[in-house]
PDB file of C-alpha atoms in Angstrom:
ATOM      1  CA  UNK A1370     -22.351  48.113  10.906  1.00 43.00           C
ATOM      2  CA  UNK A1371     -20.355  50.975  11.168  1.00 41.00           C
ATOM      3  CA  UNK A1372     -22.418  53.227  11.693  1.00 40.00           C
ATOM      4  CA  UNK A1373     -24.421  51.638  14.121  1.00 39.00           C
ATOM      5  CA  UNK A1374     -20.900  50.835  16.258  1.00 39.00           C
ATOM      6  CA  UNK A1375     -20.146  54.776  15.978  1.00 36.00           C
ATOM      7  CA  UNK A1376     -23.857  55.600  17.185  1.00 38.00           C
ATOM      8  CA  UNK A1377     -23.107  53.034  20.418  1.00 40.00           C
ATOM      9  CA  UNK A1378     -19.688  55.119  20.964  1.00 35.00           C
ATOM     10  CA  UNK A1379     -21.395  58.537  20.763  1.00 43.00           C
ATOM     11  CA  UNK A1380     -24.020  57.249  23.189  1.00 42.00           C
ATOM     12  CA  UNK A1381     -21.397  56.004  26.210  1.00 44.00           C
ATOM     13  CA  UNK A1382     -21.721  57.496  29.378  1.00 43.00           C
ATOM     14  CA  UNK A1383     -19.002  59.766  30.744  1.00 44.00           C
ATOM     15  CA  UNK A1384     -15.773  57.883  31.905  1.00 44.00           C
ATOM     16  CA  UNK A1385     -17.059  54.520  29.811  1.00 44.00           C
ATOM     17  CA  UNK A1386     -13.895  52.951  27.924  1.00 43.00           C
ATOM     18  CA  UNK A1387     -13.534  53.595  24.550  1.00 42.00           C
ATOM     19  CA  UNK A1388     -14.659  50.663  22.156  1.00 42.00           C
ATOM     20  CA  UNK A1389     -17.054  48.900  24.772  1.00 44.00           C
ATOM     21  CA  UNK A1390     -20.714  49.418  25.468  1.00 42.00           C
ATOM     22  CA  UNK A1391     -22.429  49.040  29.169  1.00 44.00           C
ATOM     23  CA  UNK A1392     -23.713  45.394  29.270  1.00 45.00           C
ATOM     24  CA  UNK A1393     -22.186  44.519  25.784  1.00 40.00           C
ATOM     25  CA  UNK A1394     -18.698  43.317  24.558  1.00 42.00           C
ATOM     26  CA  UNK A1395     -18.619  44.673  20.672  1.00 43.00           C
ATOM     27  CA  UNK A1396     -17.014  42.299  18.134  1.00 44.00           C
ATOM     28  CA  UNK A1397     -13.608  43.665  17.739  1.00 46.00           C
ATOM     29  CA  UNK A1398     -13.279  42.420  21.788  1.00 45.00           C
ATOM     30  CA  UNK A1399     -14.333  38.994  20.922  1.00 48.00           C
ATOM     31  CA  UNK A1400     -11.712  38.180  17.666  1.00 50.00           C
ATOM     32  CA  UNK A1401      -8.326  37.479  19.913  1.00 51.00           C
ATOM     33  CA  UNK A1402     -10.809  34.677  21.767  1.00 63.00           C
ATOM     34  CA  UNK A1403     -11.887  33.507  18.255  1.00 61.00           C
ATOM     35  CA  UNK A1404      -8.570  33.663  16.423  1.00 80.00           C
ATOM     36  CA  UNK A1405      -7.016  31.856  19.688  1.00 79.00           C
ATOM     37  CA  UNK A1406      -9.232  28.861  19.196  1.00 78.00           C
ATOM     38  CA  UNK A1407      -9.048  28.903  15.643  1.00 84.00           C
ATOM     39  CA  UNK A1408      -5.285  28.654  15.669  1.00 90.00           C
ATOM     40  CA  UNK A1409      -5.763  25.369  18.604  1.00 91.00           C
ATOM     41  CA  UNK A1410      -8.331  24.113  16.589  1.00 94.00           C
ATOM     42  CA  UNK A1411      -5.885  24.015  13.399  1.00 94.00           C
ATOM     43  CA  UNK A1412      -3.035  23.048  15.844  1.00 95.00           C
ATOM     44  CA  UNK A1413      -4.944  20.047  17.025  1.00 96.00           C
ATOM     45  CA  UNK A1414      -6.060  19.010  13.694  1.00 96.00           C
ATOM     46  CA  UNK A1415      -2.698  18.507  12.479  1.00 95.00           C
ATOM     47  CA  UNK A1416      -1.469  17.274  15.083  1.00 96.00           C
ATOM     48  CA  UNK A1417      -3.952  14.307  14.760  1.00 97.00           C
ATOM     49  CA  UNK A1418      -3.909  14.492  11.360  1.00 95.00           C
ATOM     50  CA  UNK A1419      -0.366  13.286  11.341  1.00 93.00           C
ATOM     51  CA  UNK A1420      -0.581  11.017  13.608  1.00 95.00           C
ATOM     52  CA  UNK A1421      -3.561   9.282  11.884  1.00 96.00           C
ATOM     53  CA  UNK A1422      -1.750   9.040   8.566  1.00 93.00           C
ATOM     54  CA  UNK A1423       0.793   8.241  10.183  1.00 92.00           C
ATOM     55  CA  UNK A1424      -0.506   4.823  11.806  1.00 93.00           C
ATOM     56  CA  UNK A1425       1.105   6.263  15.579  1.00 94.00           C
ATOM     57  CA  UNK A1426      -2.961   6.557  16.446  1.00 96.00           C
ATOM     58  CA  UNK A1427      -4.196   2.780  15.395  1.00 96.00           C
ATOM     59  CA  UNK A1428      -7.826   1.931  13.508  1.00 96.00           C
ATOM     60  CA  UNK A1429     -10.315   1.396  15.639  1.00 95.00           C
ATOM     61  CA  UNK A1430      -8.158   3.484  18.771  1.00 97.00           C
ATOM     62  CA  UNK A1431     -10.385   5.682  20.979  1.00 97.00           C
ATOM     63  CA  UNK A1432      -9.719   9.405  20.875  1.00 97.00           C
ATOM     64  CA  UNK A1433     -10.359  11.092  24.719  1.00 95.00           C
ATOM     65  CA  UNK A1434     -11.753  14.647  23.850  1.00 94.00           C
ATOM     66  CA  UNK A1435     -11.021  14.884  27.730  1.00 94.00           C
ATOM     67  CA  UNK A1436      -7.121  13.718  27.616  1.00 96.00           C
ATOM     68  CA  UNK A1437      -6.493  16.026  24.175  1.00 96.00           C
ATOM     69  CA  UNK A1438      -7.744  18.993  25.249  1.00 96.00           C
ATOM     70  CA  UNK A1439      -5.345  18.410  28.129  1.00 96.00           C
ATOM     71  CA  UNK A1440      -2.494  17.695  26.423  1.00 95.00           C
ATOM     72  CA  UNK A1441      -2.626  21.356  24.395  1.00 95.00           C
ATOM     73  CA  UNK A1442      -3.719  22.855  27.713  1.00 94.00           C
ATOM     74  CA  UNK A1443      -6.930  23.977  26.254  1.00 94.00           C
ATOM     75  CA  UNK A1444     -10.748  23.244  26.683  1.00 93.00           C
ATOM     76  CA  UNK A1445     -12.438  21.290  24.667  1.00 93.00           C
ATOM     77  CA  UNK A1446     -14.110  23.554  22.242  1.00 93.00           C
ATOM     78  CA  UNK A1447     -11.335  23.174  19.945  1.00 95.00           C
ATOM     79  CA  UNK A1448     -11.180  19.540  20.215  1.00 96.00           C
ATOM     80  CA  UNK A1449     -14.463  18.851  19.223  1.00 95.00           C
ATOM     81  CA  UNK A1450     -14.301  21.353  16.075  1.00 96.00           C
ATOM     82  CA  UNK A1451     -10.718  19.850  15.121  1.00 96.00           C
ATOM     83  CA  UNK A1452     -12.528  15.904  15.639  1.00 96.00           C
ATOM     84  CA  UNK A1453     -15.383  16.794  13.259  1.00 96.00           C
ATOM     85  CA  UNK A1454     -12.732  18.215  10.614  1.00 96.00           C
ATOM     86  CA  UNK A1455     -11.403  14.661  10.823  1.00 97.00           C
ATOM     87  CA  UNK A1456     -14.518  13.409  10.718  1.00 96.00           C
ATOM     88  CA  UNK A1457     -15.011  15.273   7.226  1.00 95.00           C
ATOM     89  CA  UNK A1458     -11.721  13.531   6.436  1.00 93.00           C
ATOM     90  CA  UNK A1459     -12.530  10.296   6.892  1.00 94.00           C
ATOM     91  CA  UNK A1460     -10.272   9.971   9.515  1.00 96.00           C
ATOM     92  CA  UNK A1461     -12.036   9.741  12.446  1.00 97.00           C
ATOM     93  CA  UNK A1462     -16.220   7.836  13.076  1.00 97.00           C
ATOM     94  CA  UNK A1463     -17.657  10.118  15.867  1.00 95.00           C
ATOM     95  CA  UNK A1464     -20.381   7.968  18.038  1.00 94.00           C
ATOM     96  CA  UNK A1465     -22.526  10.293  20.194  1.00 88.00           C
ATOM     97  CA  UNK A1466     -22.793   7.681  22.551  1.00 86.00           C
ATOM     98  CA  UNK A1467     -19.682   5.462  22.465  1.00 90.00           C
ATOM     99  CA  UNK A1468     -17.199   8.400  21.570  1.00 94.00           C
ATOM    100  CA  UNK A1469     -14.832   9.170  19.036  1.00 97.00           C
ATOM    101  CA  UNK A1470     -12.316   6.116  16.908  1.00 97.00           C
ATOM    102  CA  UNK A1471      -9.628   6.036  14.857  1.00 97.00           C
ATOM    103  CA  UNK A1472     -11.568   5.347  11.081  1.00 97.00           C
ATOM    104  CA  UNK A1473     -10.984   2.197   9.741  1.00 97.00           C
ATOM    105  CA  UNK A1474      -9.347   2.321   6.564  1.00 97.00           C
ATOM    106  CA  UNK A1475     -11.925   1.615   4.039  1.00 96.00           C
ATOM    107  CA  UNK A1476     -10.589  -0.924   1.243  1.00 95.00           C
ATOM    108  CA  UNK A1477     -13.345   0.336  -1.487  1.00 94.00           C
ATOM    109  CA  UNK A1478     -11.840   3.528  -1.843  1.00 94.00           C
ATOM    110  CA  UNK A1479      -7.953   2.647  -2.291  1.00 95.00           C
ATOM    111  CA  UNK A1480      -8.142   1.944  -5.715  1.00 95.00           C
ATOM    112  CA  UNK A1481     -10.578   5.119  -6.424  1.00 95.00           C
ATOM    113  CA  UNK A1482      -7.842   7.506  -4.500  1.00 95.00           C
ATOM    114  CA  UNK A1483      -4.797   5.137  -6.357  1.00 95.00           C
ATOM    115  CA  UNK A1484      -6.647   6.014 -10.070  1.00 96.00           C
ATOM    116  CA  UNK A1485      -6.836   9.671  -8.696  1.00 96.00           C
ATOM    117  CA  UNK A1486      -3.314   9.867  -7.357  1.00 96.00           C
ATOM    118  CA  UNK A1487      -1.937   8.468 -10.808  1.00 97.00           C
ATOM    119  CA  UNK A1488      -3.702  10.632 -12.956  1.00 97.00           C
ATOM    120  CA  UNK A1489      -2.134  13.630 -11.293  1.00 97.00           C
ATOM    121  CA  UNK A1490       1.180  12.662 -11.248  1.00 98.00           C
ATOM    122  CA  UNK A1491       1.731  10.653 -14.571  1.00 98.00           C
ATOM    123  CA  UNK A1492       0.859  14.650 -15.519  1.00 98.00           C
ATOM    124  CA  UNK A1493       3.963  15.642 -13.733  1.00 98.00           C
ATOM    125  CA  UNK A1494       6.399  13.096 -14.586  1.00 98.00           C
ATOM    126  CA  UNK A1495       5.618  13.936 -17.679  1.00 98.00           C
ATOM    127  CA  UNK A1496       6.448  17.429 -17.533  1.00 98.00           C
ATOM    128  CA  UNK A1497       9.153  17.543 -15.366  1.00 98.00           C
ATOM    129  CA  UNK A1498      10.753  14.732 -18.165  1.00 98.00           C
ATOM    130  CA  UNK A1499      10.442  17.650 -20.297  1.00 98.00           C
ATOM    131  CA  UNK A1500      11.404  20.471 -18.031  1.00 98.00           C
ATOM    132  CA  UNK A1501      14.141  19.255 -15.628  1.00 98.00           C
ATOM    133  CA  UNK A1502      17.117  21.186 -15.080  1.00 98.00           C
ATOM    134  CA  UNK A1503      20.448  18.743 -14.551  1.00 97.00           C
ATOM    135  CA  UNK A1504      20.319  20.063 -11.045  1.00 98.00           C
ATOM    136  CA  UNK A1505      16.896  19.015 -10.156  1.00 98.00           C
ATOM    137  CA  UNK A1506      17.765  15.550 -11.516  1.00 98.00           C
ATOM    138  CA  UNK A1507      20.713  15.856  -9.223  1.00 98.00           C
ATOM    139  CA  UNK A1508      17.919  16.714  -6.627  1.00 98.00           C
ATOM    140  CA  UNK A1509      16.446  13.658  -7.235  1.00 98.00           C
ATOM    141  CA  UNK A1510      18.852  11.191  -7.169  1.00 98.00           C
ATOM    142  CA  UNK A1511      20.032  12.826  -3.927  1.00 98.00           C
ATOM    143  CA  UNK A1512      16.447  12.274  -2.335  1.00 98.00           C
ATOM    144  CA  UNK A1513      17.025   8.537  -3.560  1.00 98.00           C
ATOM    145  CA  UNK A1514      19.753   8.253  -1.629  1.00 98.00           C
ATOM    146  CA  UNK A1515      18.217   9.642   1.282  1.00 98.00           C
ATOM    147  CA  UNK A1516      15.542   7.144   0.835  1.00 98.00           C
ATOM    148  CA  UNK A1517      18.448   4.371   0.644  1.00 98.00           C
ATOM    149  CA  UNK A1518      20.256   5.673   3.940  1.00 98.00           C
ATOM    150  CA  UNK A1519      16.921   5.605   5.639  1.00 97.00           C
ATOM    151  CA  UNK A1520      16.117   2.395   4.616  1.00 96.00           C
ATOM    152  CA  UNK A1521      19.446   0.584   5.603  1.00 97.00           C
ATOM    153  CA  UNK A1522      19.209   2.416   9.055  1.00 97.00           C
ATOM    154  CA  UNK A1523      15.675   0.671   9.663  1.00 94.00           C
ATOM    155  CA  UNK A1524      14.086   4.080   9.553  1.00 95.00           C
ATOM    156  CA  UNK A1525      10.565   3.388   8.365  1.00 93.00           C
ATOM    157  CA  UNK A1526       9.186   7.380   9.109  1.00 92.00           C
ATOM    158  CA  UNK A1527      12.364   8.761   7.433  1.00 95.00           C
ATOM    159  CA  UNK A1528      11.962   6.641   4.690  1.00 96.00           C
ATOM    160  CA  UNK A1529       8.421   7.580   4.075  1.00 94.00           C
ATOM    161  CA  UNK A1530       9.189  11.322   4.657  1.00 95.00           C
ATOM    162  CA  UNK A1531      12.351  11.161   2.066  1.00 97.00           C
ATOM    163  CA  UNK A1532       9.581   9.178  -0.448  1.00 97.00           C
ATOM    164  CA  UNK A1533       6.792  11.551   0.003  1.00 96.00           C
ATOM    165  CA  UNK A1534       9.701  14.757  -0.803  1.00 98.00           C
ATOM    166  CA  UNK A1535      10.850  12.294  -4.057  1.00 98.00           C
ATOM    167  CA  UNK A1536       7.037  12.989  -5.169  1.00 98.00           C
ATOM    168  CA  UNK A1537       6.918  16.203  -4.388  1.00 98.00           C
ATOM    169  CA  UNK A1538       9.808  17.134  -6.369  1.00 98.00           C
ATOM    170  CA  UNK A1539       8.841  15.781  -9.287  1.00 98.00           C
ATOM    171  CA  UNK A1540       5.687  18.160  -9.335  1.00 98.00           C
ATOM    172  CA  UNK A1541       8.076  21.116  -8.670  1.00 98.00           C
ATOM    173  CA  UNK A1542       9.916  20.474 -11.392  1.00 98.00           C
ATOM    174  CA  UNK A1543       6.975  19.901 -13.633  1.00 98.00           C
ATOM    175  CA  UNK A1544       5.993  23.655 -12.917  1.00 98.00           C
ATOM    176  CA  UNK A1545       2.639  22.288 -10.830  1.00 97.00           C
ATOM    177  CA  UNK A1546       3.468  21.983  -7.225  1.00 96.00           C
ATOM    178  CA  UNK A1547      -0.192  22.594  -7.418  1.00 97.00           C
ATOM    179  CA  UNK A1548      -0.622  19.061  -8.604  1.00 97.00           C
ATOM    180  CA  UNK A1549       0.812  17.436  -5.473  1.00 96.00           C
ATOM    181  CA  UNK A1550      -1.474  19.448  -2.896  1.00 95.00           C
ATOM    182  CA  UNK A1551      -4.222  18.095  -4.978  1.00 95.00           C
ATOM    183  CA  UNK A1552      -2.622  13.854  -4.742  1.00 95.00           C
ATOM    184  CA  UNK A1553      -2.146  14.809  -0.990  1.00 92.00           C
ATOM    185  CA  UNK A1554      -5.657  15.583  -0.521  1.00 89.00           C
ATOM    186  CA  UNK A1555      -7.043  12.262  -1.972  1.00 92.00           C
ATOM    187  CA  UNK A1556      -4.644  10.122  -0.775  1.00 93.00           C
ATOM    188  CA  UNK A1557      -4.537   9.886   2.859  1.00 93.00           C
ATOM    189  CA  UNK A1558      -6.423   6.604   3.275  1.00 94.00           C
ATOM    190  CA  UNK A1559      -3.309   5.216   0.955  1.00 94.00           C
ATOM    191  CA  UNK A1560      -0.768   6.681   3.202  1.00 94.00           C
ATOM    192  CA  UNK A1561      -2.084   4.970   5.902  1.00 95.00           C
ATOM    193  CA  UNK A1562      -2.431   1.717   4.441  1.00 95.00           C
ATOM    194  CA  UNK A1563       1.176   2.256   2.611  1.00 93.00           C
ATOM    195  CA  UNK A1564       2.323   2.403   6.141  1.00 92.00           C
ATOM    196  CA  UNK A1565       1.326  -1.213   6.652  1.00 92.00           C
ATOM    197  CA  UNK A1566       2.933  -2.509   4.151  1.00 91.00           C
ATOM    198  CA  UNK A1567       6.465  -0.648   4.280  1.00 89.00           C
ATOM    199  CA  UNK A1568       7.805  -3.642   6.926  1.00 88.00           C
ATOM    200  CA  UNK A1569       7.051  -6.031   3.798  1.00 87.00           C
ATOM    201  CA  UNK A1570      10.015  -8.308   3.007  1.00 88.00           C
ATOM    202  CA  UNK A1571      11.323  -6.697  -0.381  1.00 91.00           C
ATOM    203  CA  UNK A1572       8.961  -3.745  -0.887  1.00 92.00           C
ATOM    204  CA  UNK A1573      11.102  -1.450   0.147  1.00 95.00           C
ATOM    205  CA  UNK A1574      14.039  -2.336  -2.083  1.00 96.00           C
ATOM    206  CA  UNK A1575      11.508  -2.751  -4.962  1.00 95.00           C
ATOM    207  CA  UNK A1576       9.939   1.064  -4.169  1.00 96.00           C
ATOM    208  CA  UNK A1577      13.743   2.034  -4.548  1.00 97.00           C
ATOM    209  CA  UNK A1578      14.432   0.561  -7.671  1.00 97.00           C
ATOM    210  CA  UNK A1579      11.135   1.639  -9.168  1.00 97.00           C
ATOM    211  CA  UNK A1580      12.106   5.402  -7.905  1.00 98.00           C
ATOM    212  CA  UNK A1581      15.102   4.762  -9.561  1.00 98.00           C
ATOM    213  CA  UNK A1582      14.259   3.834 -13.001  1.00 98.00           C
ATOM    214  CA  UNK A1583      11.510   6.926 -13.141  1.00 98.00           C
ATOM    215  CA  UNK A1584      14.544   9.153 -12.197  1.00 98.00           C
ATOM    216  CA  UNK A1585      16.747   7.461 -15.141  1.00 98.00           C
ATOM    217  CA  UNK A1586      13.885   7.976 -17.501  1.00 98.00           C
ATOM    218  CA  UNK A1587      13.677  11.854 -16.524  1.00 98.00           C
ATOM    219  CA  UNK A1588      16.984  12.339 -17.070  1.00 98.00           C
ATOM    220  CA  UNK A1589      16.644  10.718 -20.558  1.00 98.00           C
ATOM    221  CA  UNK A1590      13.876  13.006 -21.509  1.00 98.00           C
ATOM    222  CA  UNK A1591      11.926  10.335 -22.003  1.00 98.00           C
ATOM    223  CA  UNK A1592       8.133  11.631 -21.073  1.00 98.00           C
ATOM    224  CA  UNK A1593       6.439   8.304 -22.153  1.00 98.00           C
ATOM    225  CA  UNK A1594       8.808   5.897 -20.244  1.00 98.00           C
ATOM    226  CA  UNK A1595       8.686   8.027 -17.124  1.00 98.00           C
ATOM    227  CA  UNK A1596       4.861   8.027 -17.299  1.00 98.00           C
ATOM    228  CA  UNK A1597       4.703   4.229 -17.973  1.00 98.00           C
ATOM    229  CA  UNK A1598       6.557   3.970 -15.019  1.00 98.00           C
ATOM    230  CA  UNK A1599       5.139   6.144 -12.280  1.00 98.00           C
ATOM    231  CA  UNK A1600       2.006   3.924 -14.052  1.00 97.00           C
ATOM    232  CA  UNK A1601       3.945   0.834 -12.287  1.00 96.00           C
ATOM    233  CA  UNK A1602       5.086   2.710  -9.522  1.00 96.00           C
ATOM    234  CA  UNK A1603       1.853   3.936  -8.070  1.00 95.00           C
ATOM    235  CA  UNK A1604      -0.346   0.468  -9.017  1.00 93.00           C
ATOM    236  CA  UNK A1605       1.465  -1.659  -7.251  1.00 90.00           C
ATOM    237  CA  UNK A1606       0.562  -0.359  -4.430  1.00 88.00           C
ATOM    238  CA  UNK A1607      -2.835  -2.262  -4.968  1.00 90.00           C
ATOM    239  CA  UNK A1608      -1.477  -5.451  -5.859  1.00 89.00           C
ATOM    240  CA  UNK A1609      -0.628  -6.359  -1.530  1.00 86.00           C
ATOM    241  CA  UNK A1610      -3.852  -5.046  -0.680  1.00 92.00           C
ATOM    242  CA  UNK A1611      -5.617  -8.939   0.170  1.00 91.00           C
ATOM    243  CA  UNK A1612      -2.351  -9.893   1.942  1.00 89.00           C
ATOM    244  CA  UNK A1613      -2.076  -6.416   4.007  1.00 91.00           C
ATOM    245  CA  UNK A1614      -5.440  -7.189   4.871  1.00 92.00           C
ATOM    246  CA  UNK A1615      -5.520 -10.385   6.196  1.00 91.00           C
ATOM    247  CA  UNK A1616      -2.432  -9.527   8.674  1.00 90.00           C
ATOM    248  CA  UNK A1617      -4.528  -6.953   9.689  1.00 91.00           C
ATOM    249  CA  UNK A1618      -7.898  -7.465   9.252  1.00 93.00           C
ATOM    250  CA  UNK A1619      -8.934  -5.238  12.312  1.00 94.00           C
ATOM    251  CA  UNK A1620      -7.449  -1.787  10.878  1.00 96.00           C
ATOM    252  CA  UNK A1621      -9.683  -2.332   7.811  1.00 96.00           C
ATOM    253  CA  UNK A1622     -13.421  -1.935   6.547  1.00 92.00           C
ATOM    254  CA  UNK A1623     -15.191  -3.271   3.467  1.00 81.00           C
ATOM    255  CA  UNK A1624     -13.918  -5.640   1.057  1.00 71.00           C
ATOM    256  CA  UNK A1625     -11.520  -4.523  -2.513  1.00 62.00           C
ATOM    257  CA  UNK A1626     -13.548  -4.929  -5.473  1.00 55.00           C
ATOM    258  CA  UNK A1627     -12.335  -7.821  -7.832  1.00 56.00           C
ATOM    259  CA  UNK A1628     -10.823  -5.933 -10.454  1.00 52.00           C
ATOM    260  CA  UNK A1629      -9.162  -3.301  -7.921  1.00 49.00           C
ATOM    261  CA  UNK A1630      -5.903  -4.285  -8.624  1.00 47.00           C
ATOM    262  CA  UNK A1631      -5.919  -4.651 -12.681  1.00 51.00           C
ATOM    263  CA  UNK A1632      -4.227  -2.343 -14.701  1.00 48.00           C
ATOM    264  CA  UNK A1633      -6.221  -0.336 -16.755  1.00 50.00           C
ATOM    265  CA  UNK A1634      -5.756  -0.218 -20.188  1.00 45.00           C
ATOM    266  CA  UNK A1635      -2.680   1.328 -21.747  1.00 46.00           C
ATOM    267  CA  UNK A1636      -3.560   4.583 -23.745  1.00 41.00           C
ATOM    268  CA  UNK A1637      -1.318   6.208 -26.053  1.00 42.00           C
ATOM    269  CA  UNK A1638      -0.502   9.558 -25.223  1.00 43.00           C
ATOM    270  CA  UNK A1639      -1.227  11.958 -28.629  1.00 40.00           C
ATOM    271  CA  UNK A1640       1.467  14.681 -28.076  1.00 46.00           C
ATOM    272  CA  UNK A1641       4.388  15.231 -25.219  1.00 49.00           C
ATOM    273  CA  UNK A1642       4.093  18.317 -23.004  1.00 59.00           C
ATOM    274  CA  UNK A1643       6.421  21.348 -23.676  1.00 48.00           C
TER     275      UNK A1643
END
């Protein structure tokens, strides 16, 4: 490649530019363009990414390539390459000849992403039970608070943001902030239906007191009891799945599977991480 770009160069005509060949644009001219829409493409994605998850864009909502590309001043190159990264997702159903929708969130694969989800960080409770320095359980019980505050001031996007941090600490403290990238990659169908169910009468105190008591049993060093209860914690979620459904039966696709919302089987763990 080299070689053949110097040959082009040696060949110019007198008073040609250096770095461009009569009739051709070489490479090197064409990366800002590239790296330009890559960065709106990855702009765009997250932007409707988050706003997905999020439940601001609705199931079932149409997504105007047209009206995006206008509101990040762009054309709609990007668009289309950040809508079929959603479409990869899950996110977004892309209909040649009807347009692009909000996804549905399919109710077969909540309990798959819940068993996923729970694997991953019943690993890092466990650890960070083990590991956790008195001001990282400080940490904690500050986020907790937060959560509380948010709660009380009817702050439903705070009080997901302050619950979604609670996780995340927990994996930092384990040592494998690793292990959260991986839950956040599996769980966004969860987040969206978690959303739903946040307004709930009495979830949100229960989510608190449930944080709560897998704080206390970090603090206590007490791997197993931490682990039992992020088991609680995280497989409860399942248990309002029929009644989040039925008060919104248009946001959803597919029906839960019978036993989606039994606990498995309790295993006993052989040895405690150190």
């Amino acid at each position: 490649m080299a070689s053949t770009s110097r040959r082009a160069l040696d060949a110019q005509p007198p008073g040609t530019a250096a770095g461009t060949v009569p009739g051709k644009t070489l490479g090197t001219a064409k990366e800002p363009r590239l790296s330009a829409r890559a960065t709106a493409t990855a702009e765009i994605y997250r932007s409707l990414r988050g706003d997905i998850v999020a439940m601001r864009r609705k199931p079932g909502e149409p997504i105007v390539e047209k009206h995006v590309a206008e509101s990040f001043g762009v054309s709609r190159t990007p668009v289309r390459e950040a809508l079929l990264r959603l479409a990869d997702d899950g996110l977004v159903e892309i209909f040649p000849q009807s347009g692009t929708f909000v996804a549905r969130i399919p109710v077969n694969a909540l309990p798959e992403a819940v068993v996923i989800r729970t694997s991953l960080e019943c690993t890092a409770v466990r650890y960070a039970a083990v590991r956790a320095a008195r001001s990282q359980i400080a940490a904690l019980r500050a986020n907790v608070l937060l959560q509380q505050e948010m709660a009380a001031a009817g702050n439903l996007d705070g009080f997901h943001e302050a619950d979604e941090e609670f996780h995340r600490l927990i994996s930092d403290i384990a040592g494998f902030p690793g292990l959260w990238t991986m839950a956040q990659q599996v769980k966004m169908q969860v987040d969206r239906y978690r959303r739903l169910t946040l307004p709930e009468p009495g979830r949100i105190p229960h989510v608190l007191a449930e944080h709560t008591g897998i704080v206390d049993a970090i603090a206590a060093r007490d791997p197993a009891e931490a682990e039992r209860l992020m088991v609680i914690h995280l497989g409860a979620l399942l248990e309002s799945v029929p009644n989040t459904q039925g008060a919104n039966p248009f946001f959803f696709s597919g029906a839960q599977p019978d036993d989606a919302s039994k606990t498995p089987p309790k295993t006993k763990t052989e040895s405690t991480p150190s």
